[in-house]
CSV table of C-alpha atoms and ligand atoms in Angstrom, one decimal:
chain,number,residue,atom,x,y,z
A,1,MET,CA,-0.1,-0.1,-0.1
A,2,LYS,CA,1.8,3.5,-0.6
A,3,GLY,CA,1.6,6.7,1.1
A,4,ASP,CA,0.6,10.0,1.0
A,5,PRO,CA,3.9,11.9,1.3
A,6,VAL,CA,1.1,15.4,1.5
A,7,LEU,CA,-0.6,13.8,4.1
A,8,GLU,CA,2.2,13.0,5.8
A,9,ARG,CA,3.3,16.3,5.7
A,10,ALA,CA,0.7,17.6,7.4
A,11,ALA,CA,0.7,15.1,10.0
A,12,ARG,CA,4.2,15.9,10.6
A,13,ARG,CA,4.1,19.4,10.5
A,14,PHE,CA,0.8,20.3,12.5
A,15,GLY,CA,-0.4,17.0,14.2
A,16,THR,CA,-3.0,15.1,14.3
A,17,PRO,CA,-6.5,15.3,13.5
A,18,PHE,CA,-6.2,18.4,11.2
A,19,TYR,CA,-8.3,19.6,7.9
A,20,LEU,CA,-6.8,19.1,4.4
A,21,TYR,CA,-8.4,21.1,1.2
A,22,ASP,CA,-6.6,20.5,-2.2
A,23,PHE,CA,-7.1,23.9,-3.7
A,24,GLU,CA,-6.1,22.9,-7.1
A,25,VAL,CA,-9.2,20.2,-6.9
A,26,ILE,CA,-11.3,23.7,-5.8
A,27,GLU,CA,-10.2,25.3,-9.1
A,28,ALA,CA,-11.0,22.2,-11.6
A,29,ARG,CA,-14.1,22.2,-9.7
A,30,VAL,CA,-14.6,26.0,-10.3
A,31,SER,CA,-13.5,25.5,-14.1
A,32,ALA,CA,-15.7,22.3,-14.4
A,33,LEU,CA,-19.0,23.9,-13.2
A,34,SER,CA,-18.1,27.8,-14.3
A,35,ALA,CA,-18.5,25.4,-18.0
A,36,ALA,CA,-20.9,23.7,-17.5
A,37,LEU,CA,-23.1,26.6,-16.7
A,38,GLY,CA,-22.2,28.2,-19.8
A,39,PRO,CA,-21.5,32.9,-19.9
A,40,ARG,CA,-25.7,33.2,-19.2
A,41,PHE,CA,-26.0,31.7,-16.4
A,42,GLU,CA,-23.5,33.2,-12.5
A,43,LEU,CA,-22.2,31.3,-10.3
A,44,ALA,CA,-22.5,32.2,-6.6
A,45,TYR,CA,-20.9,30.1,-4.1
A,46,ALA,CA,-22.7,29.1,-0.9
A,47,VAL,CA,-20.6,30.2,1.7
A,48,LYS,CA,-22.0,27.9,4.6
A,49,ALA,CA,-20.0,24.5,2.8
A,50,ASN,CA,-17.2,25.9,4.1
A,51,PRO,CA,-16.7,29.3,5.1
A,52,SER,CA,-12.9,29.3,5.6
A,53,LEU,CA,-11.1,32.4,4.4
A,54,GLY,CA,-8.2,31.5,3.0
A,55,ILE,CA,-11.2,29.4,0.2
A,56,LEU,CA,-12.9,32.8,0.4
A,57,SER,CA,-10.2,34.8,-0.9
A,58,PHE,CA,-9.2,31.7,-3.2
A,59,LEU,CA,-12.6,31.9,-4.8
A,60,ARG,CA,-13.3,35.3,-5.0
A,61,LYS,CA,-10.1,35.0,-7.7
A,62,PHE,CA,-12.5,33.6,-10.2
A,63,GLY,CA,-15.2,35.8,-10.3
A,64,LEU,CA,-17.3,34.3,-8.2
A,65,SER,CA,-20.5,35.9,-6.5
A,66,SER,CA,-21.4,34.3,-2.8
A,67,ASP,CA,-24.3,33.6,-1.1
A,68,VAL,CA,-25.0,34.2,2.7
A,69,ALA,CA,-26.5,33.0,5.4
A,70,SER,CA,-25.8,35.0,8.5
A,71,ARG,CA,-23.8,38.5,9.3
A,72,GLY,CA,-20.7,36.4,10.7
A,73,GLU,CA,-20.6,34.5,6.7
A,74,LEU,CA,-21.5,38.4,5.3
A,75,LEU,CA,-18.4,39.7,7.4
A,76,ALA,CA,-16.2,36.4,5.7
A,77,VAL,CA,-16.8,37.3,2.4
A,78,ARG,CA,-16.0,41.3,2.6
A,79,ARG,CA,-12.7,40.2,4.5
A,80,ALA,CA,-12.3,38.2,1.0
A,81,GLY,CA,-12.5,40.9,-0.1
A,82,TRP,CA,-16.1,40.3,-2.1
A,83,PRO,CA,-17.9,43.7,-3.5
A,84,PRO,CA,-20.8,44.0,-1.9
A,85,SER,CA,-22.4,43.9,-6.0
A,86,LYS,CA,-21.5,40.1,-5.9
A,87,ILE,CA,-22.9,39.2,-2.3
A,88,LEU,CA,-26.4,38.2,-2.3
A,89,SER,CA,-28.0,36.2,1.3
A,90,THR,CA,-30.6,34.0,1.7
A,91,GLY,CA,-31.5,31.9,4.6
A,92,PRO,CA,-34.5,30.9,6.7
A,93,ALA,CA,-34.5,33.4,9.9
A,94,LYS,CA,-32.1,35.4,9.9
A,95,SER,CA,-32.2,37.8,13.1
A,96,ASP,CA,-33.0,42.1,13.1
A,97,ALA,CA,-29.5,41.8,13.1
A,98,ASP,CA,-28.6,39.5,10.2
A,99,LEU,CA,-30.8,42.0,7.5
A,100,GLU,CA,-29.3,45.6,9.1
A,101,ALA,CA,-25.9,44.6,8.2
A,102,LEU,CA,-27.1,42.9,4.7
A,103,VAL,CA,-28.7,46.7,4.2
A,104,ARG,CA,-25.9,48.2,5.6
A,105,ALA,CA,-23.8,46.4,4.0
A,106,GLY,CA,-25.3,47.0,-0.1
A,107,VAL,CA,-26.1,43.3,-0.8
A,108,SER,CA,-27.0,42.8,-4.1
A,109,ILE,CA,-30.4,40.9,-3.7
A,110,ILE,CA,-32.0,39.7,0.6
A,111,HIS,CA,-33.9,36.8,-0.3
A,112,ALA,CA,-36.5,37.2,1.7
A,113,GLU,CA,-38.2,33.8,3.4
A,114,GLY,CA,-40.6,35.0,5.6
A,115,GLU,CA,-44.0,37.5,5.5
A,116,TRP,CA,-42.0,38.8,8.9
A,117,GLU,CA,-38.6,39.2,7.5
A,118,LEU,CA,-40.6,41.5,4.7
A,119,GLU,CA,-42.1,43.5,7.6
A,120,ARG,CA,-38.9,44.1,9.4
A,121,LEU,CA,-36.7,45.3,5.6
A,122,GLU,CA,-39.0,47.5,5.1
A,123,GLN,CA,-38.8,49.5,9.1
A,124,ILE,CA,-34.5,49.0,8.1
A,125,GLY,CA,-35.4,50.6,4.9
A,126,ARG,CA,-37.3,53.3,6.1
A,127,ARG,CA,-35.0,54.1,8.4
A,128,LEU,CA,-31.9,53.9,6.7
A,129,ARG,CA,-34.1,55.7,3.6
A,130,ARG,CA,-32.7,53.2,1.8
A,131,ARG,CA,-34.5,51.1,-1.3
A,132,ILE,CA,-34.1,47.2,-0.9
A,133,ALA,CA,-34.0,44.8,-3.8
A,134,VAL,CA,-35.6,41.6,-2.1
A,135,GLY,CA,-36.3,38.1,-4.1
A,136,LEU,CA,-38.7,36.2,-2.6
A,137,ARG,CA,-37.9,32.6,-1.8
A,138,LEU,CA,-39.9,30.3,-2.9
A,139,ASN,CA,-41.2,26.8,-1.7
A,140,PRO,CA,-43.7,25.4,-4.8
A,141,PRO,CA,-44.8,21.9,-4.2
A,142,TRP,CA,-42.6,20.1,-6.6
A,143,GLY,CA,-39.4,19.4,-6.8
A,144,ILE,CA,-36.6,16.5,-6.6
A,145,ALA,CA,-36.5,14.6,-4.1
A,146,GLU,CA,-33.8,14.2,-1.7
A,147,LYS,CA,-32.8,10.3,-0.8
A,148,ARG,CA,-31.0,12.2,2.7
A,149,VAL,CA,-33.2,15.2,3.5
A,150,MET,CA,-31.4,17.7,3.8
A,151,ILE,CA,-32.9,20.9,2.7
A,152,GLY,CA,-36.8,18.9,2.0
A,153,GLY,CA,-37.0,18.0,-1.3
A,154,PRO,CA,-40.9,18.8,-2.4
A,155,GLY,CA,-43.8,19.8,0.4
A,156,ALA,CA,-43.9,21.5,3.3
A,157,LYS,CA,-40.7,23.1,4.8
A,158,LYS,CA,-39.2,25.7,7.1
A,159,PHE,CA,-38.0,27.3,3.7
A,160,GLY,CA,-39.2,30.2,1.9
A,161,PHE,CA,-43.1,31.1,0.6
A,162,ASP,CA,-45.4,28.4,-0.9
A,163,LEU,CA,-47.3,29.4,-3.6
A,164,LYS,CA,-50.5,30.1,-1.7
A,165,SER,CA,-48.4,33.2,0.3
A,166,ALA,CA,-46.2,34.3,-2.2
A,167,GLN,CA,-48.8,35.1,-4.4
A,168,ARG,CA,-50.3,37.3,-1.4
A,169,ILE,CA,-47.2,38.6,-1.0
A,170,LEU,CA,-47.0,39.9,-4.8
A,171,ARG,CA,-50.4,41.5,-4.4
A,172,MET,CA,-50.4,43.3,-0.9
A,173,ARG,CA,-46.4,44.2,-2.5
A,174,ARG,CA,-47.1,48.3,-1.7
A,175,ARG,CA,-47.5,47.9,1.8
A,176,PHE,CA,-43.3,48.0,1.4
A,177,PRO,CA,-42.7,51.3,-0.3
A,178,HIS,CA,-38.7,50.5,0.9
A,179,LEU,CA,-39.0,46.9,-0.9
A,180,GLU,CA,-38.5,46.4,-4.6
A,181,VAL,CA,-39.4,43.0,-4.9
A,182,CYS,CA,-37.1,41.7,-8.1
A,183,GLY,CA,-36.5,37.9,-8.3
A,184,PHE,CA,-37.1,34.9,-7.1
A,185,GLN,CA,-35.2,32.4,-5.6
A,186,VAL,CA,-35.7,28.4,-5.3
A,187,PHE,CA,-33.7,25.6,-3.6
A,188,ASN,CA,-35.4,22.1,-3.5
A,189,ALA,CA,-32.8,19.7,-2.7
A,190,SER,CA,-28.7,19.0,-1.8
A,191,ASN,CA,-26.3,16.5,-2.7
A,192,VAL,CA,-28.7,15.7,-6.6
A,193,LEU,CA,-25.9,13.1,-8.6
A,194,ASP,CA,-28.7,13.1,-11.3
A,195,ALA,CA,-27.5,16.3,-13.8
A,196,ARG,CA,-31.2,15.4,-15.9
A,197,LEU,CA,-33.3,16.3,-12.5
A,198,LEU,CA,-31.2,19.5,-12.2
A,199,VAL,CA,-31.9,20.8,-15.9
A,200,GLU,CA,-35.8,20.4,-15.2
A,201,ASN,CA,-35.5,21.9,-12.4
A,202,THR,CA,-34.5,24.5,-13.0
A,203,ARG,CA,-36.6,25.1,-16.5
A,204,ARG,CA,-39.6,24.7,-14.3
A,205,VAL,CA,-38.3,27.7,-11.6
A,206,LEU,CA,-37.5,29.6,-14.8
A,207,SER,CA,-40.9,29.2,-15.9
A,208,LEU,CA,-42.7,30.0,-12.6
A,209,ALA,CA,-40.7,32.5,-12.2
A,210,LEU,CA,-41.9,34.3,-15.2
A,211,SER,CA,-45.0,33.4,-15.0
A,212,LEU,CA,-44.8,35.0,-11.7
A,213,SER,CA,-43.3,37.9,-13.0
A,214,LYS,CA,-46.1,38.1,-15.4
A,215,LYS,CA,-49.1,37.9,-13.2
A,216,TYR,CA,-47.9,40.4,-11.0
A,217,SER,CA,-45.7,42.5,-13.1
A,218,VAL,CA,-42.7,41.2,-10.8
A,219,PRO,CA,-39.4,43.2,-12.8
A,220,LEU,CA,-36.6,40.0,-12.4
A,221,ARG,CA,-33.8,41.4,-11.6
A,222,SER,CA,-32.8,38.0,-10.7
A,223,VAL,CA,-33.4,34.2,-10.5
A,224,ASP,CA,-32.1,31.7,-8.2
A,225,PHE,CA,-32.0,28.1,-8.5
A,226,GLY,CA,-30.3,28.1,-5.8
A,227,GLY,CA,-27.3,24.9,-5.5
A,228,GLY,CA,-27.5,21.2,-4.8
A,229,PHE,CA,-25.1,19.5,-7.5
A,230,GLY,CA,-23.8,17.0,-5.6
A,231,VAL,CA,-20.9,14.0,-5.3
A,232,PRO,CA,-20.3,10.9,-5.2
A,233,TYR,CA,-19.8,10.1,-1.6
A,234,ALA,CA,-20.4,6.2,-1.6
A,235,GLU,CA,-18.3,3.7,-3.6
A,236,LYS,CA,-21.0,3.1,-6.0
A,237,GLU,CA,-22.5,6.3,-6.8
A,238,LYS,CA,-21.6,8.3,-9.7
A,239,PRO,CA,-20.6,11.5,-10.1
A,240,LEU,CA,-23.0,14.0,-11.6
A,241,ASP,CA,-22.6,14.3,-15.4
A,242,LEU,CA,-20.9,17.6,-16.5
A,243,GLY,CA,-22.3,17.3,-19.9
A,244,ILE,CA,-25.4,16.6,-19.4
A,245,LEU,CA,-25.2,19.4,-18.0
A,246,ARG,CA,-23.7,21.6,-19.7
A,247,LYS,CA,-26.1,20.9,-23.0
A,248,GLY,CA,-29.1,21.0,-20.5
A,249,LEU,CA,-28.6,24.3,-19.6
A,250,ALA,CA,-27.6,26.3,-22.6
A,251,GLY,CA,-31.4,25.0,-24.1
A,252,ILE,CA,-33.0,27.0,-21.1
A,253,ALA,CA,-30.9,29.8,-21.7
A,254,LYS,CA,-31.2,30.2,-25.6
A,255,TRP,CA,-35.2,29.7,-24.1
A,256,ALA,CA,-35.2,32.4,-22.1
A,257,ALA,CA,-32.8,35.0,-24.6
A,258,GLY,CA,-36.4,34.9,-26.5
A,259,GLU,CA,-38.2,36.1,-23.6
A,260,SER,CA,-37.9,39.5,-23.1
A,261,ARG,CA,-38.5,39.7,-19.5
A,262,PHE,CA,-35.5,37.6,-18.9
A,263,ARG,CA,-33.3,40.6,-20.3
A,264,GLY,CA,-30.9,41.7,-18.0
A,265,THR,CA,-32.0,39.2,-15.5
A,266,ARG,CA,-29.4,37.5,-13.5
A,267,LEU,CA,-29.7,33.6,-13.9
A,268,VAL,CA,-28.3,32.7,-10.0
A,269,PHE,CA,-26.9,29.4,-9.6
A,270,GLU,CA,-25.6,28.9,-5.6
A,271,PRO,CA,-23.7,25.2,-5.5
A,272,GLY,CA,-21.5,25.5,-2.0
A,273,ARG,CA,-20.9,21.4,-1.8
A,274,PHE,CA,-19.4,20.8,-5.8
A,275,LEU,CA,-16.6,23.4,-5.5
A,276,VAL,CA,-15.4,22.2,-2.5
A,277,ALA,CA,-16.5,18.8,-0.7
A,278,GLU,CA,-13.9,16.5,-3.3
A,279,SER,CA,-11.1,19.0,-1.5
A,280,GLY,CA,-10.9,17.7,1.5
A,281,THR,CA,-9.3,15.5,3.6
A,282,TYR,CA,-9.9,15.0,7.8
A,283,ALA,CA,-7.0,12.8,8.9
A,284,VAL,CA,-7.1,11.1,12.1
A,285,LYS,CA,-4.2,8.3,14.0
A,286,VAL,CA,-4.8,5.0,15.2
A,287,LEU,CA,-4.2,4.7,18.8
A,288,GLY,CA,-5.2,1.4,18.5
A,289,THR,CA,-7.4,-1.6,18.1
A,290,LYS,CA,-9.8,-3.8,20.2
A,291,ARG,CA,-11.9,-7.1,19.8
A,292,SER,CA,-15.2,-6.8,21.7
A,293,ARG,CA,-17.6,-10.2,20.8
A,294,GLY,CA,-16.0,-11.0,17.0
A,295,VAL,CA,-16.0,-6.8,16.2
A,296,ASP,CA,-13.3,-4.8,15.3
A,297,TYR,CA,-12.5,-1.5,16.6
A,298,VAL,CA,-10.2,1.2,15.6
A,299,LEU,CA,-9.7,3.9,18.4
A,300,VAL,CA,-9.0,7.1,16.4
A,301,ASP,CA,-8.0,10.9,18.1
A,302,GLY,CA,-10.7,12.2,16.1
A,303,GLY,CA,-14.5,11.5,15.8
A,304,VAL,CA,-17.8,13.1,15.1
A,305,HIS,CA,-16.9,16.1,17.4
A,306,HIS,CA,-14.8,17.0,14.5
A,307,PHE,CA,-16.1,15.3,11.4
A,308,LEU,CA,-20.2,14.9,12.2
A,309,ARG,CA,-21.5,14.8,8.9
A,310,PRO,CA,-21.3,11.6,8.6
A,311,LEU,CA,-23.3,10.5,11.9
A,312,LEU,CA,-25.9,13.8,11.2
A,313,LEU,CA,-26.7,11.9,7.6
A,314,GLY,CA,-26.2,8.1,8.2
A,315,THR,CA,-24.4,8.5,5.1
A,316,PRO,CA,-20.0,7.6,6.2
A,317,HIS,CA,-17.6,8.7,3.4
A,318,ARG,CA,-15.1,6.8,2.1
A,319,VAL,CA,-11.3,6.1,4.3
A,320,ARG,CA,-8.7,5.5,3.1
A,321,LEU,CA,-5.5,4.0,5.0
A,322,VAL,CA,-2.2,5.4,4.8
A,323,PRO,CA,0.0,3.0,7.0
A,324,GLY,CA,2.7,4.3,9.5
A,325,ARG,CA,6.1,5.1,8.1
A,326,ILE,CA,10.1,2.4,9.0
A,327,GLY,CA,13.0,3.9,8.5
A,328,GLY,CA,11.7,6.9,5.7
A,329,ARG,CA,9.5,4.3,4.0
A,330,PRO,CA,5.6,3.3,4.0
A,331,ARG,CA,5.0,0.3,6.1
A,332,PRO,CA,4.0,-2.4,4.1
A,333,ALA,CA,-0.2,-3.1,4.8
A,334,SER,CA,-1.6,-6.7,5.4
A,335,ARG,CA,-3.0,-7.4,2.4
A,336,SER,CA,-6.4,-8.8,4.1
A,337,GLN,CA,-9.4,-6.2,4.4
A,338,LYS,CA,-11.4,-6.5,7.2
A,339,SER,CA,-14.4,-4.4,8.3
A,340,LEU,CA,-13.6,-2.3,11.0
A,341,VAL,CA,-15.5,0.3,13.3
A,342,LEU,CA,-13.7,3.6,13.4
A,343,ALA,CA,-14.1,5.1,16.7
A,344,GLY,CA,-13.1,7.8,17.8
A,345,PRO,CA,-12.9,9.3,21.8
A,346,LEU,CA,-16.5,11.2,23.1
A,347,CYS,CA,-17.7,8.8,25.8
A,348,THR,CA,-20.4,7.9,23.5
A,349,SER,CA,-21.2,5.0,21.3
A,350,LEU,CA,-22.7,7.4,18.5
A,351,ASP,CA,-19.2,8.6,17.7
A,352,ILE,CA,-18.3,6.2,15.1
A,353,LEU,CA,-17.1,7.8,11.8
A,354,HIS,CA,-17.9,5.1,9.9
A,355,PRO,CA,-19.4,2.2,11.1
A,356,ALA,CA,-18.0,-1.0,8.8
A,357,ALA,CA,-15.0,0.4,6.9
A,358,ARG,CA,-13.3,-2.3,4.7
A,359,LEU,CA,-9.7,-1.5,5.6
A,360,PRO,CA,-7.1,-4.1,6.2
A,361,LEU,CA,-6.5,-4.1,10.1
A,362,PRO,CA,-4.7,-1.2,11.1
A,363,VAL,CA,-1.7,-0.5,13.5
A,364,ARG,CA,-0.6,2.0,16.4
A,365,GLY,CA,0.5,5.5,14.3
A,366,ASP,CA,-1.2,4.8,10.7
A,367,LEU,CA,-3.3,7.2,9.3
A,368,LEU,CA,-7.0,7.2,8.3
A,369,ALA,CA,-8.2,9.6,6.1
A,370,PHE,CA,-11.6,10.6,4.8
A,371,GLU,CA,-12.7,11.3,2.5
A,372,ASN,CA,-15.2,14.6,0.4
A,373,ALA,CA,-14.7,16.2,4.2
A,374,GLY,CA,-13.8,19.5,2.4
A,375,ALA,CA,-18.1,20.6,2.4
A,376,TYR,CA,-20.5,20.7,5.9
A,377,GLY,CA,-17.1,19.3,7.5
A,378,PHE,CA,-15.5,20.7,10.5
A,379,THR,CA,-17.7,23.9,10.5
A,380,GLU,CA,-21.2,20.9,10.3
A,381,SER,CA,-19.6,19.9,13.7
A,382,MET,CA,-19.1,20.3,17.0
A,383,PRO,CA,-15.3,21.1,18.6
A,384,LEU,CA,-16.5,21.2,22.7
A,385,PHE,CA,-17.8,18.6,23.1
A,386,LEU,CA,-15.7,16.8,25.4
A,387,SER,CA,-12.8,19.2,25.4
A,388,HIS,CA,-10.8,17.5,23.2
A,389,GLU,CA,-8.2,20.1,20.6
A,390,TRP,CA,-9.3,21.2,17.5
A,391,PRO,CA,-8.3,19.9,14.4
A,392,ALA,CA,-6.3,22.6,12.2
A,393,GLU,CA,-7.1,23.2,9.4
A,394,VAL,CA,-4.6,23.6,6.2
A,395,GLY,CA,-4.2,24.0,2.7
A,396,VAL,CA,-2.3,22.9,0.0
A,397,ARG,CA,-1.4,24.1,-3.5
A,398,LYS,CA,1.2,23.1,-6.1
A,399,GLY,CA,2.6,20.6,-3.3
A,400,ARG,CA,3.1,24.3,-0.7
A,401,LEU,CA,1.3,23.2,2.7
A,402,ALA,CA,-0.2,26.6,4.8
A,403,LEU,CA,-2.4,26.9,7.9
A,404,LEU,CA,-5.3,28.4,7.2
A,405,ARG,CA,-6.5,28.2,10.9
A,406,ARG,CA,-4.5,27.9,13.4
A,407,PRO,CA,-6.7,26.6,15.8
A,408,PRO,CA,-7.8,28.2,19.0
A,409,ARG,CA,-6.3,26.0,22.3
A,410,VAL,CA,-8.5,23.8,24.7
A,411,ALA,CA,-6.7,26.6,26.9
A,412,ASP,CA,-7.9,29.7,26.1
A,413,LEU,CA,-11.3,28.5,25.1
A,414,GLN,CA,-10.7,27.9,28.9
A,415,ALA,CA,-9.5,31.0,29.5
A,416,ARG,CA,-12.7,33.2,27.6
A,417,GLN,CA,-15.4,31.8,30.6
A,418,LYS,CA,-15.9,33.2,34.1
A,419,THR,CA,-16.7,31.7,37.4
A,420,PRO,CA,-19.7,34.0,38.6
A,421,PHE,CA,-21.2,31.7,41.4
B,1,PLP,C1,-30.0,28.7,0.6
B,1,PLP,C2,-28.6,27.6,0.1
B,1,PLP,N1,-27.8,28.2,-1.3
B,1,PLP,C3,-27.3,27.2,-1.2
B,1,PLP,C4,-26.8,25.6,-0.7
B,1,PLP,C5,-25.9,25.0,-1.0
B,1,PLP,O1,-26.2,24.1,-1.5
B,1,PLP,P1,-24.9,22.5,-2.0
B,1,PLP,O2,-24.2,23.1,-1.0
B,1,PLP,O3,-25.6,21.9,-2.2
B,1,PLP,O4,-24.6,23.9,-2.9
B,1,PLP,C6,-27.4,25.4,0.3
B,1,PLP,C7,-27.3,24.9,1.2
B,1,PLP,O5,-28.1,24.7,2.8
B,1,PLP,C8,-28.7,27.0,0.7
B,1,PLP,O6,-29.3,26.5,2.1
C-alpha cells in the first residue's frame, strides 16, 4: 500500500487530527462547473459549505459571486474582498441584526423567507432611507426528492413561501414601499447526482418565475436556482454528468434569450458542496485496535466532534489507510481487508466515523483519511464536546502546505469563560 506524502507531511507539521483542503481540486471544480453553466448563468458560492477565509479569498479570484446566510458569513466574504454587488443572501430565519447588516453592506439582493422578514426589512429601509432589492424564496409543491433529507425536497418545509403565500405577498407588496421585489429563489434539494433532474428543475423554476412576473408585474432582476450539485460519497455513486448539465442549461439559456422579461436578469446558481467537498480530507491517527465480541474496532484520535456529517446524515465517507513509516518507508499494510468500526474518543457509542470500513487492520500510528470532507465538514460539527483540542485546517497548493486556521487551544477557550457563582 502506497503512502501519501502530503498527508504525512501535514501530520508531522500540524499534528493530528487535521483537515486538509487541496486548492487545485477547488480550482478544477470551479472551472468544470463554470464551463458547464456557460456564460448565461452566474455562479455564487454558498459560503455555508466551507467558510474558511483562505478558501473564500481563493474563490473570489475566479470572479464568483457569493451567497451568505448570516452576518458572520457576510463579514467573512467582505474580509475575503467580495464587493457587495457580488453578494446575495438567503437563509430561513434572519435576525434583525442579520437583516440590518445585509442592508447596510448594500448586498445585491436579499431573499426573504417569511412575511415578518419583509416587515422588518421595510422598517430598516424606512429608517435608513434606502430601497432594498428583495427576492422571494419560493417553496413550490414540486421539486427533487432527496435521498437524505437536507433541504426537504417537494412539500412542506421551513424554507421560503409556499405559492399561495407568495401570491398574497405579491398582491399586497405596496405595503412595503421601501422594498423592491425583483426576483425569486427556489432551492429544493441538495446533493443531486442526476444532471437531468437539475436541468428540469431549472426549467421549471424559470417558468414559475416568468409566470409570476407576468401575472404580478414583478421585474426580474434575478432568478436563483439554489445549489444542489452533488458529489459521490458512496463507492457506487457516479459523479454528476457535467456534459448533460451543459447541454440542458444551454437549451434553457437559448429559450430565456427569446423572452424579453429575462433581458438583464441574473440567472444564479449558488452551489457549495460541488466546489469544495472533494478538496477536503479529515485525517486522524490510529491509537489502537481492539476486538469486542467478534467486532474489530479501530480507535482514533478524532471523532464526530470534528466531523459530524457521516453520523448526522447516516452516510459514511470513503476512507483510506495511510500506513505509518518505518525507516522512512511506508510500512506495507496487510493485504487482507476486514470490516472495521472506526471510532473516536468521545464517551458515546454515537462517536463512530465509519460503521463498516473495508480496510486492512491498521496499527498504532497509521493515518486514516476520510475523503470528501471539504463541505459541511468541520463547521457542521461540535468541537466543544469533550474538550479535545480542535483540528488544524490546512491548505495545500502545488505541494505547498499552509495553515488556514490556527485552532484555538482548549486552554484558551477555557480562559474566555467566567466563574461568577
Ligand atoms: C440557500 C442555500 N443555497 C445554497 C446552498 C448550497 O447547497 P449545496 O451545497 O447543495 O450546493 C444551501 C445549502 O444548504 C442553501 O441553504
